[in-house]
Coordinates of C-alpha atoms in Angstrom, one line a residue:
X222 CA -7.0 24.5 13.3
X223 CA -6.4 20.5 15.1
X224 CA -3.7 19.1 13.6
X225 CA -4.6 15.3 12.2
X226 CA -2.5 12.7 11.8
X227 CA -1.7 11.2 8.7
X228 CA -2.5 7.9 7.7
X229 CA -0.6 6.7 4.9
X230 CA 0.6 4.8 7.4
X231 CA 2.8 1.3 7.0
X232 CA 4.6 -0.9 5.4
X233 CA 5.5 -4.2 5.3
X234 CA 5.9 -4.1 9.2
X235 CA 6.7 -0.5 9.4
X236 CA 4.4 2.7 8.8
X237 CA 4.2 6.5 8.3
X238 CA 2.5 9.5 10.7
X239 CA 3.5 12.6 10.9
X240 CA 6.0 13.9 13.2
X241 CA 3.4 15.9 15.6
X242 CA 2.2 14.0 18.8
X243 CA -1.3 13.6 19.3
X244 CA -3.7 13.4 22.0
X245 CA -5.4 10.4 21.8
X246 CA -8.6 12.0 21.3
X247 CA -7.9 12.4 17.7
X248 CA -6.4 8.9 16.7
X249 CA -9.9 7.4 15.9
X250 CA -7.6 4.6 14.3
X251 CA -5.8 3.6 16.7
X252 CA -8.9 3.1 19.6
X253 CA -10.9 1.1 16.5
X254 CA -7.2 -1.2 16.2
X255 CA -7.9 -1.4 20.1
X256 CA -11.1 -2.4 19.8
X257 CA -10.7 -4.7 17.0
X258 CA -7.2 -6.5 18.7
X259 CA -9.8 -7.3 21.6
X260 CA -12.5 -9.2 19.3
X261 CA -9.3 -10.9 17.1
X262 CA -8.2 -12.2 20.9
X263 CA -12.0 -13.0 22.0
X264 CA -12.3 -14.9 18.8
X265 CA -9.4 -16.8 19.0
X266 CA -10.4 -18.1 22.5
X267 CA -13.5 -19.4 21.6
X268 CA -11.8 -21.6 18.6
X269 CA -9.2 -22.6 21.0
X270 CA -11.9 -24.2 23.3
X271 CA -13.5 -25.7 20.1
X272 CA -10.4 -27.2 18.6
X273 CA -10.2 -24.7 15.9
X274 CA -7.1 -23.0 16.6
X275 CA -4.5 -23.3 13.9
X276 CA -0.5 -22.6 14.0
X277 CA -0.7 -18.4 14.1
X278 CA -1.8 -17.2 17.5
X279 CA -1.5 -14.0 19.2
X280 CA 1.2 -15.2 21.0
X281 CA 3.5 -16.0 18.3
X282 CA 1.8 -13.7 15.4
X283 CA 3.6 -11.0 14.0
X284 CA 3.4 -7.5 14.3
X285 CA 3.7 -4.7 12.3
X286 CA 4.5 -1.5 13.8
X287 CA 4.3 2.5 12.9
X288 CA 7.4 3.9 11.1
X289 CA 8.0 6.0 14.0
X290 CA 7.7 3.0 17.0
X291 CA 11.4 1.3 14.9
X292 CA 14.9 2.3 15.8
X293 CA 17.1 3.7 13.8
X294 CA 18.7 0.5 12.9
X295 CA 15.7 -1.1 12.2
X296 CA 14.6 1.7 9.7
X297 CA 17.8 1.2 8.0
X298 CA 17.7 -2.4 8.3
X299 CA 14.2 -2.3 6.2
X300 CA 15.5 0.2 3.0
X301 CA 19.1 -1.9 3.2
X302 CA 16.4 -4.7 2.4
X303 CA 14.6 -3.0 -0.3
X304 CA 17.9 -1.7 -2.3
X305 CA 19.2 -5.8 -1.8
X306 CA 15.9 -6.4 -3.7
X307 CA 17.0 -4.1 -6.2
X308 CA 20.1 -5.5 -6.8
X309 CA 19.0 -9.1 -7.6
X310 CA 18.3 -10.1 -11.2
X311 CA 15.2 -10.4 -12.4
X312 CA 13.0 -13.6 -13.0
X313 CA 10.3 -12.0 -15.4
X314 CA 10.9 -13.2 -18.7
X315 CA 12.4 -10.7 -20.8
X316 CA 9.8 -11.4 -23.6
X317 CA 7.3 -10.4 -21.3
X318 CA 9.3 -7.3 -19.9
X319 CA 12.7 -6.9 -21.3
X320 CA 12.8 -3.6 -19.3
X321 CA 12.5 -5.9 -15.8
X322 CA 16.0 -5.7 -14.3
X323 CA 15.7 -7.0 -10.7
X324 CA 13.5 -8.5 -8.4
X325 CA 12.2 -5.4 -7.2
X326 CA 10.8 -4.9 -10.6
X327 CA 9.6 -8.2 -11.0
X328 CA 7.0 -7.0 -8.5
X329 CA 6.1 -3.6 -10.3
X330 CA 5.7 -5.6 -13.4
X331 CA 2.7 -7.7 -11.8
X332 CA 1.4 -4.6 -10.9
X333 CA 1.4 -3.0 -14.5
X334 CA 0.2 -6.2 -16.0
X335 CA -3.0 -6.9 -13.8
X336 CA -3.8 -3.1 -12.8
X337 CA -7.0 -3.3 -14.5
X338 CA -7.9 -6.8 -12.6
X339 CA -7.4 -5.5 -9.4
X340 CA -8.8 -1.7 -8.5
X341 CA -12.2 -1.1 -8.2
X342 CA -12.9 -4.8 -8.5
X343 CA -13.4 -7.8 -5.8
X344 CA -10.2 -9.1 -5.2
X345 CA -8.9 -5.5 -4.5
X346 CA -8.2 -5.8 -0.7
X347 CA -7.0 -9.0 -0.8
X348 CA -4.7 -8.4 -3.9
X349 CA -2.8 -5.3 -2.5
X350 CA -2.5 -7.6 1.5
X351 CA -0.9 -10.7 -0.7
X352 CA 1.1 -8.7 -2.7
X353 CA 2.5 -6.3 0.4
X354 CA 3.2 -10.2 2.2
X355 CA 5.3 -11.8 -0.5
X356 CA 7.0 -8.5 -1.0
X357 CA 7.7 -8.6 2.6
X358 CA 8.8 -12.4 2.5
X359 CA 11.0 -11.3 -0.6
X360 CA 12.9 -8.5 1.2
X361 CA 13.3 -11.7 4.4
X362 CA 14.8 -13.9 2.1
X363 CA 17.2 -11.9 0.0
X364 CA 18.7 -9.8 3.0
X365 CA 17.3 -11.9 6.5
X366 CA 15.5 -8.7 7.0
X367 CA 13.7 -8.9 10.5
X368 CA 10.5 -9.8 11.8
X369 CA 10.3 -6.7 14.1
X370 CA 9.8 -4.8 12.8
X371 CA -0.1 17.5 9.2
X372 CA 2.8 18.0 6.9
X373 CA 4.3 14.8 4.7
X374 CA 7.0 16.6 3.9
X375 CA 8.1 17.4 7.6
X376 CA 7.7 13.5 8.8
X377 CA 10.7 11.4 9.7
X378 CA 9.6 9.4 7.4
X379 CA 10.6 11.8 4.6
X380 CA 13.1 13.6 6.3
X381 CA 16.0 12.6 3.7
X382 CA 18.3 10.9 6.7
X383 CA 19.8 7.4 5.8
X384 CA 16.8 6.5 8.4
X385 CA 13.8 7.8 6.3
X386 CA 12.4 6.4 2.8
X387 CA 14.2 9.7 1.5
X388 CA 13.0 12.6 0.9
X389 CA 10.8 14.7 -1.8
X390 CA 12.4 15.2 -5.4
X391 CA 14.5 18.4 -6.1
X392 CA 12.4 21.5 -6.8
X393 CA 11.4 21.6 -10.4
X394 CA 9.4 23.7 -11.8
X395 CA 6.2 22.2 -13.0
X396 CA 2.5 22.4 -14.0
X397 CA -0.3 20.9 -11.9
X398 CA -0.4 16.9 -11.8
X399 CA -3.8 15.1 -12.8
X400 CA -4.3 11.9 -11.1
X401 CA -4.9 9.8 -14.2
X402 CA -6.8 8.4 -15.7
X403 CA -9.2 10.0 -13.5
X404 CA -8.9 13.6 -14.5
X405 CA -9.9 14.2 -10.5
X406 CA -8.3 17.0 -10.0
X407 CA -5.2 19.8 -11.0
X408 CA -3.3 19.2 -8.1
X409 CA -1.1 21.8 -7.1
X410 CA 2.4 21.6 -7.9
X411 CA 4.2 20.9 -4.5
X412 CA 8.2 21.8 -3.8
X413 CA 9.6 18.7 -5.4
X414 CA 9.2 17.2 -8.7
X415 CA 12.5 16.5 -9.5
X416 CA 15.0 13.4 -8.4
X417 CA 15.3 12.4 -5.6
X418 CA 18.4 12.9 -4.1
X419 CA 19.1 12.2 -0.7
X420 CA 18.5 9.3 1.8
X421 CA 18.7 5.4 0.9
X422 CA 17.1 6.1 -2.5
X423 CA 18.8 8.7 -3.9
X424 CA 20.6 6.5 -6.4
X425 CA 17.7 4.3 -7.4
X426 CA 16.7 3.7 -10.8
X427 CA 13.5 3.3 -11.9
X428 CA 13.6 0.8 -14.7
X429 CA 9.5 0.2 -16.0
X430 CA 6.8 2.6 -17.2
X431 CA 5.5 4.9 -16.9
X432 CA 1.9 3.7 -18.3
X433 CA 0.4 6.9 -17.2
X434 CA 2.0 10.2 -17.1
X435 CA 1.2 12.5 -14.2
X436 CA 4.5 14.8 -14.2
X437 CA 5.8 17.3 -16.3
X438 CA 9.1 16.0 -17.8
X439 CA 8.8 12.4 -18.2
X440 CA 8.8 11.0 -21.9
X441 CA 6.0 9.0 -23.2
X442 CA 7.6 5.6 -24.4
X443 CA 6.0 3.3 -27.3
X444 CA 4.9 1.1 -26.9
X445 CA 3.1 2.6 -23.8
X446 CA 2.5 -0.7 -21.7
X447 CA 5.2 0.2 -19.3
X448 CA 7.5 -3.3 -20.0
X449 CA 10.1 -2.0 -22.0
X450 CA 13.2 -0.3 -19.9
X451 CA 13.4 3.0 -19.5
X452 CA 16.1 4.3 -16.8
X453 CA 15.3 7.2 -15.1
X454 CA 15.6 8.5 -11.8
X455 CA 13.0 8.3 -8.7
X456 CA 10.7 11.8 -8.7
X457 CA 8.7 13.3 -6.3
X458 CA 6.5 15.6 -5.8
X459 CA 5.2 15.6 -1.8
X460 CA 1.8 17.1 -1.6
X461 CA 0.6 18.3 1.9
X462 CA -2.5 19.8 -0.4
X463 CA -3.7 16.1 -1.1
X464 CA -2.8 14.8 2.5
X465 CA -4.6 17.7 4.0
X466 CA -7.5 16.8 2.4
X467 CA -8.1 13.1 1.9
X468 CA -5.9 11.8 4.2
X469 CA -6.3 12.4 7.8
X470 CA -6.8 10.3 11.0
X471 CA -10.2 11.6 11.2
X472 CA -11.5 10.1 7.5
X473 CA -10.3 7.0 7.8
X474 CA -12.3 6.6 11.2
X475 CA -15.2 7.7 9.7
X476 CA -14.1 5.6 7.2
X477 CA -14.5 2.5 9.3
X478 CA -17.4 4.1 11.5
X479 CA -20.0 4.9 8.4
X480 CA -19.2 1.8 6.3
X481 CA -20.6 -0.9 8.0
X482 CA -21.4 -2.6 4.2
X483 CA -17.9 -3.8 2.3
X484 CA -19.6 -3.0 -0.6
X485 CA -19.6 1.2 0.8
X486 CA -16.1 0.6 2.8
X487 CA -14.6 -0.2 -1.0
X488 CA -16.4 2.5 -2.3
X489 CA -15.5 5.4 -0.5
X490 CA -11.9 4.6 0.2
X491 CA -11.7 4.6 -3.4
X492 CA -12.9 8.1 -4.0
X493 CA -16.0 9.1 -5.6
X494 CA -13.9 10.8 -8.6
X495 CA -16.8 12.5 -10.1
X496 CA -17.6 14.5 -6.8
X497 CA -14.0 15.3 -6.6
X498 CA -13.1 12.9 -3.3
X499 CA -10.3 11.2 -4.0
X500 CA -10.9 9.0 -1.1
X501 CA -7.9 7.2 1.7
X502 CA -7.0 4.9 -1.2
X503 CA -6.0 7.7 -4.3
X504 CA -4.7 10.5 -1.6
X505 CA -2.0 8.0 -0.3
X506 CA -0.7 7.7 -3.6
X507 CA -0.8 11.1 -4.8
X508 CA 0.6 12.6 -1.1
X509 CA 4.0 11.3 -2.6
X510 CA 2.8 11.3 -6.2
X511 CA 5.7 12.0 -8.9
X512 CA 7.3 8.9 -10.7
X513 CA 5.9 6.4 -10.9
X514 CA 4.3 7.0 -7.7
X515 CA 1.6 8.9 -9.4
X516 CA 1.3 6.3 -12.2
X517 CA -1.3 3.9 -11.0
X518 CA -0.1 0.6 -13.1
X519 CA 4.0 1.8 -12.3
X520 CA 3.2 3.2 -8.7
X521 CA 5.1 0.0 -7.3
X522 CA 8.1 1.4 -8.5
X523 CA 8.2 3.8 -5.5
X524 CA 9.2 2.3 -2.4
X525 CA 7.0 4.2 -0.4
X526 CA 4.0 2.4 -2.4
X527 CA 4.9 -0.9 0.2
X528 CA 4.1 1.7 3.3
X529 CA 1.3 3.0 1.9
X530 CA -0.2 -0.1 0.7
X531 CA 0.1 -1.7 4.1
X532 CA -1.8 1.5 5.7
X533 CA -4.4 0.4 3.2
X534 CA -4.7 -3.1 4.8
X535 CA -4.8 -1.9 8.2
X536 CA -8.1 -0.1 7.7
X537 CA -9.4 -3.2 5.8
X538 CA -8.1 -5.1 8.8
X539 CA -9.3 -2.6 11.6
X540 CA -13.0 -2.3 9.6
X541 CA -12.7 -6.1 9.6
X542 CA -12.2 -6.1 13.2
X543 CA -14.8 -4.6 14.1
X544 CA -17.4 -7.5 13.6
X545 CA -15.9 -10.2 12.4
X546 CA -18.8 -12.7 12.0
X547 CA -20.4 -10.6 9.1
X548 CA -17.1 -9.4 8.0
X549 CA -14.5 -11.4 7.8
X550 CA -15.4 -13.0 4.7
X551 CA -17.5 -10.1 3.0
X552 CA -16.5 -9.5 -0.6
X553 CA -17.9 -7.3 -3.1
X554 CA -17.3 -6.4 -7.0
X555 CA -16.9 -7.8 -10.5
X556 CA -13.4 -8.6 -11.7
X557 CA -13.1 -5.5 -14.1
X558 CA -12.3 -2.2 -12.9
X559 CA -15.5 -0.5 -13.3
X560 CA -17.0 -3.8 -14.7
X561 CA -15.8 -2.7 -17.6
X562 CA -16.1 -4.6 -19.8
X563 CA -18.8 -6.7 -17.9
X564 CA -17.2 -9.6 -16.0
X565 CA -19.0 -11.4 -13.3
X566 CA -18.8 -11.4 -9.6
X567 CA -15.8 -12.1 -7.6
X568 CA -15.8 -14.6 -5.3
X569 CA -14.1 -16.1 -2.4
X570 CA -12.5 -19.2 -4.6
X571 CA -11.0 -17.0 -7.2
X572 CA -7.2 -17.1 -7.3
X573 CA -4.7 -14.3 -6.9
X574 CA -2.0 -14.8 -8.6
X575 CA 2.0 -13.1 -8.5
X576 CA 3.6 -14.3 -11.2
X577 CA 7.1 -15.3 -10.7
X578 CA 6.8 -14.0 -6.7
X579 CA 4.6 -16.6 -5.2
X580 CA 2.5 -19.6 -6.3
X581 CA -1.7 -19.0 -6.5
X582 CA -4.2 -18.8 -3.7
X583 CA -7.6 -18.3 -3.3
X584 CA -9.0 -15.0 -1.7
X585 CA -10.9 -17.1 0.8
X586 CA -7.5 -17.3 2.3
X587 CA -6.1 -13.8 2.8
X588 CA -9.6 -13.1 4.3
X589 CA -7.8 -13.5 7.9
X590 CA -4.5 -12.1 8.7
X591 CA -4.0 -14.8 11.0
X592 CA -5.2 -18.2 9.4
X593 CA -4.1 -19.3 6.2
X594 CA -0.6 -18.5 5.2
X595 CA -0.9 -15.2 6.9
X596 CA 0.1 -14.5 10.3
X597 CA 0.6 -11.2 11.5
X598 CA -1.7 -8.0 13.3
X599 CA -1.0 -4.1 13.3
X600 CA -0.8 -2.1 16.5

């Protein structure tokens, strides 16, 4: 059987593959990011010579690179940033989440709050690619973090060294997990579930949720909106089974390759729940799963959620790549997930807004990773 490579890939300038090198024949990805870097470059040239050209070019833009193309030191340098975060206090207003301790939660809080406003609905993409940046500009300036930048369990990434995001939860035994509120599937229980307890997070707490409970073992809290505080430790439970599956090299190039229509591309990285596909978007999640990464209002609350998140807008950005004319600017969906209840179309002019993180802006400008306030690419 060919090995893929997995791609719940990134992070705020970092990213995840599995430890297995791989002939280039099967990193469809990575020759569509090729591709794409070449028509980004081409594009830029052409609104050089008409005066178009704004402040972010390839020259000075920054780049976000693959977990396993940073140093040591710069690994470290990234979770050293993440558990700063942590330690800061919290600007949420405690009537609006007394359980928001630090600024790291301040973020999953957003999340909780506008979950329903922002999966399955227009402003998805361009959401989860502003929230991943000011996350990013958070972890900058709290600790001057950097502008550098097929088995999970068996990645550097998760290899439990003070260089990896740690590693899966103690074994605990444990029923299947359903990846709510879909009901998709009884996921086999993996070798973790329990706490986490080695790496750079082996001490964190979890503060909010969960909204959703996906693991054996984690108490229900009322009232069940996730903003009161509820200490617990970090749990995982690392699922090859899912990553197998739903997450390979291969799907999300075929991803890119079948979906020519934003309206499609949205749709199948989604999943088609009902057919039993959890699609690039739900495997990610549920590869690390646990809690709260399996809780899809709390998910935040895992660090590796930033890494996956950025994989996410790396296919958006490759697919976007690809023909940028038609779709650079191509949105689709209401502003409900599900369009339920009915809510009209989303469109570029709508705002996204963080709360406390960052002030509003419109989609129209996180369309372009390199106009706007944006300026980076992915390798």
């Amino acid at each position: 059987m060919r090995l893929q490579r997995l791609t719940v890939w990134a992070a705020p300038l970092v990213a995840v593959t599995s430890a297995i090198t791989l002939p280039a024949s099967t990193l469809g990805t990575d020759l569509l990011a090729a591709k794409g870097l070449i028509n980004l470059a081409v594009n830029g040239i052409e609104k050089a010579f008409k005066g178009q050209q704004g402040s972010c070019t390839l020259a000075n833009v920054a780049v976000r690179k693959e977990w396993g193309m940073l140093s040591n030191s710069e690994r470290k340098s990234y979770s050293d940033a993440v558990l700063c975060l942590m330690s800061k206090p919290s600007k949420t207003n405690p009537s609006d989440a007394s359980g928001a301790k630090s600024r790291y939660d301040d973020f999953v809080w957003i999340h909780i709050m506008q979950t329903l406003e922002i999966h399955g609905t227009a402003n998805f993409l361009s959401w989860h690619r502003w929230f991943v940046y000011v996350f990013e500009k958070a972890l900058r300036d709290e600790w001057n973090w950097g502008r550098w930048a097929n088995d999970p369990a068996n990645s550097p990434l998760f290899d439990g060294s003070a260089y990896s995001m740690s590693g899966n939860g103690d074994y605990q035994a444990h029923g299947c997990t359903n990846a709510l509120p879909t009901n998709l599937n009884c996921i086999p229980a993996g070798q973790g579930g329990g706490c986490v307890t080695n790496g750079p997070f082996k001490n964190m707490t979890v503060n909010l949720g969960p909204v959703v409970v996906t693991l054996s073992g984690i108490p229900e809290l009322v009232p069940n909106n996730g903003s009161i505080w509820n200490p617990r430790c970090l749990r995982r439970d690392i699922s090859s089974w899912v990553s197998q599956r739903w997450s390979t090299d291969a799907i999300s190039t075929s991803l890119i390759n079948d979906n020519p229509d934003i309206y499609w591309f949205q749709t199948v990285m989604q999943g088609d729940f009902a057919n039993g596909d959890f699609g690039v978007h739900t495997a990610g999640h549920f590869t690390f799963g646990g809690d709260p990464g399996g809780d899809i209002f709390a998910s935040p609350g895992d660090p590796m959620f930033w890494l996956h998140h950025a994989q996410i807008d790396r296919t958006w950005w490759i697919w976007q790549n690809q023909d940028l004319k038609n779709r650079q600017n191509a949105i689709s969906g209401t502003l409900t997930l599900g369009n339920f209840p009915p809510t009209r179309n989303g469109t570029l002019d709508d705002l996204i807004d963080l709360g406390v993180s960052a002030a509003p802006v419109t989609i129209r400008s996180l369309m372009s990773t390199t106009e706007g306030p944006l300026c980076y690419i992915y390798l």
